[in-house]
Amino acid sequence: MEIKRSGSQPSRKGPAEWFTGTVRIDPLIEPNPPARALCISVTFEPGARTLWHSHPLGQALIVTGGCGLAQRWEGPVEKIRPGDVICIPAGEKHWHGATPTTAMTHIAIYEQIDGKSAEWMEKVTDEQYMA
């Protein structure tokens, strides 16, 4: 058993290759083989969001604070709030982030396969985001 104390793992800035706007990533669980699950807490400042992306083994999001938005490819933009659990199937193109006026924090749970956990694609346009 390993206990990682609160504040013992440094936060990092969300990279521009994955996000638009200001995003903070706080690691929670890193996989120890044969395990392959990762868990991070992600905080999006107002207007911040991911790029379009997919996960080879899917993803679960648990909203813990604020108000956010999520959309699957060719689906409607959905509001997400604390307590909401979003289950994204393997390979589904999607994005998620904060609303234009409110920050949002979620816990993201996903798995790696052959060292890969996501395929990052194009930026979400302002028109898509505001839809």
XYZ file of C-alpha atoms in Angstrom, residues 54-130:
77
model
C -10.307 10.179 -28.126
C -9.061 7.487 -25.754
C -8.229 3.970 -26.974
C -9.862 2.398 -23.906
C -12.401 5.121 -23.062
C -12.532 7.659 -20.238
C -14.653 8.512 -17.210
C -14.989 12.070 -15.886
C -16.343 12.976 -12.446
C -17.126 16.686 -12.124
C -16.077 17.940 -8.685
C -16.481 21.714 -8.979
C -17.764 24.574 -11.071
C -19.699 24.233 -14.301
C -18.448 22.806 -17.558
C -19.267 21.705 -21.058
C -18.739 18.436 -22.911
C -19.498 17.337 -26.449
C -19.085 14.202 -28.505
C -18.485 14.521 -32.252
C -21.695 15.617 -34.025
C -23.592 15.650 -30.703
C -24.979 18.605 -28.745
C -22.870 20.584 -26.270
C -23.907 19.386 -22.787
C -23.590 21.289 -19.482
C -21.845 19.272 -16.769
C -21.956 20.020 -13.041
C -20.538 18.684 -9.743
C -21.583 15.096 -9.160
C -22.095 14.356 -12.862
C -20.270 11.283 -14.179
C -19.497 11.265 -17.895
C -18.576 7.909 -19.487
C -16.902 8.219 -22.871
C -16.559 4.995 -24.877
C -13.301 3.841 -26.435
C -12.458 5.743 -29.613
C -15.226 8.366 -29.285
C -14.099 11.814 -30.477
C -15.010 14.423 -27.848
C -13.938 17.503 -25.873
C -14.661 18.945 -22.418
C -13.852 22.095 -20.455
C -15.153 25.071 -18.497
C -17.997 27.368 -19.497
C -17.060 30.839 -20.791
C -17.707 32.368 -17.337
C -17.103 29.593 -14.777
C -14.104 27.394 -13.961
C -14.606 23.624 -13.786
C -12.704 20.800 -12.118
C -13.090 17.116 -12.908
C -11.353 13.885 -12.095
C -10.404 11.979 -15.249
C -9.920 8.217 -15.173
C -8.528 6.437 -18.227
C -6.121 3.678 -19.214
C -2.950 3.344 -21.245
C -2.426 0.680 -23.842
C 1.073 0.281 -25.263
C 1.994 3.547 -23.497
C -0.758 5.537 -25.250
C -3.751 7.020 -23.423
C -5.160 9.551 -25.914
C -5.142 10.666 -29.521
C -5.131 14.473 -29.694
C -6.753 16.119 -32.707
C -7.749 19.609 -33.840
C -8.719 22.557 -31.641
C -12.366 23.085 -30.758
C -13.372 26.203 -32.695
C -15.054 29.120 -30.940
C -18.183 28.378 -32.982
C -18.256 24.745 -31.769
C -17.573 25.832 -28.190
C -20.324 28.478 -28.157
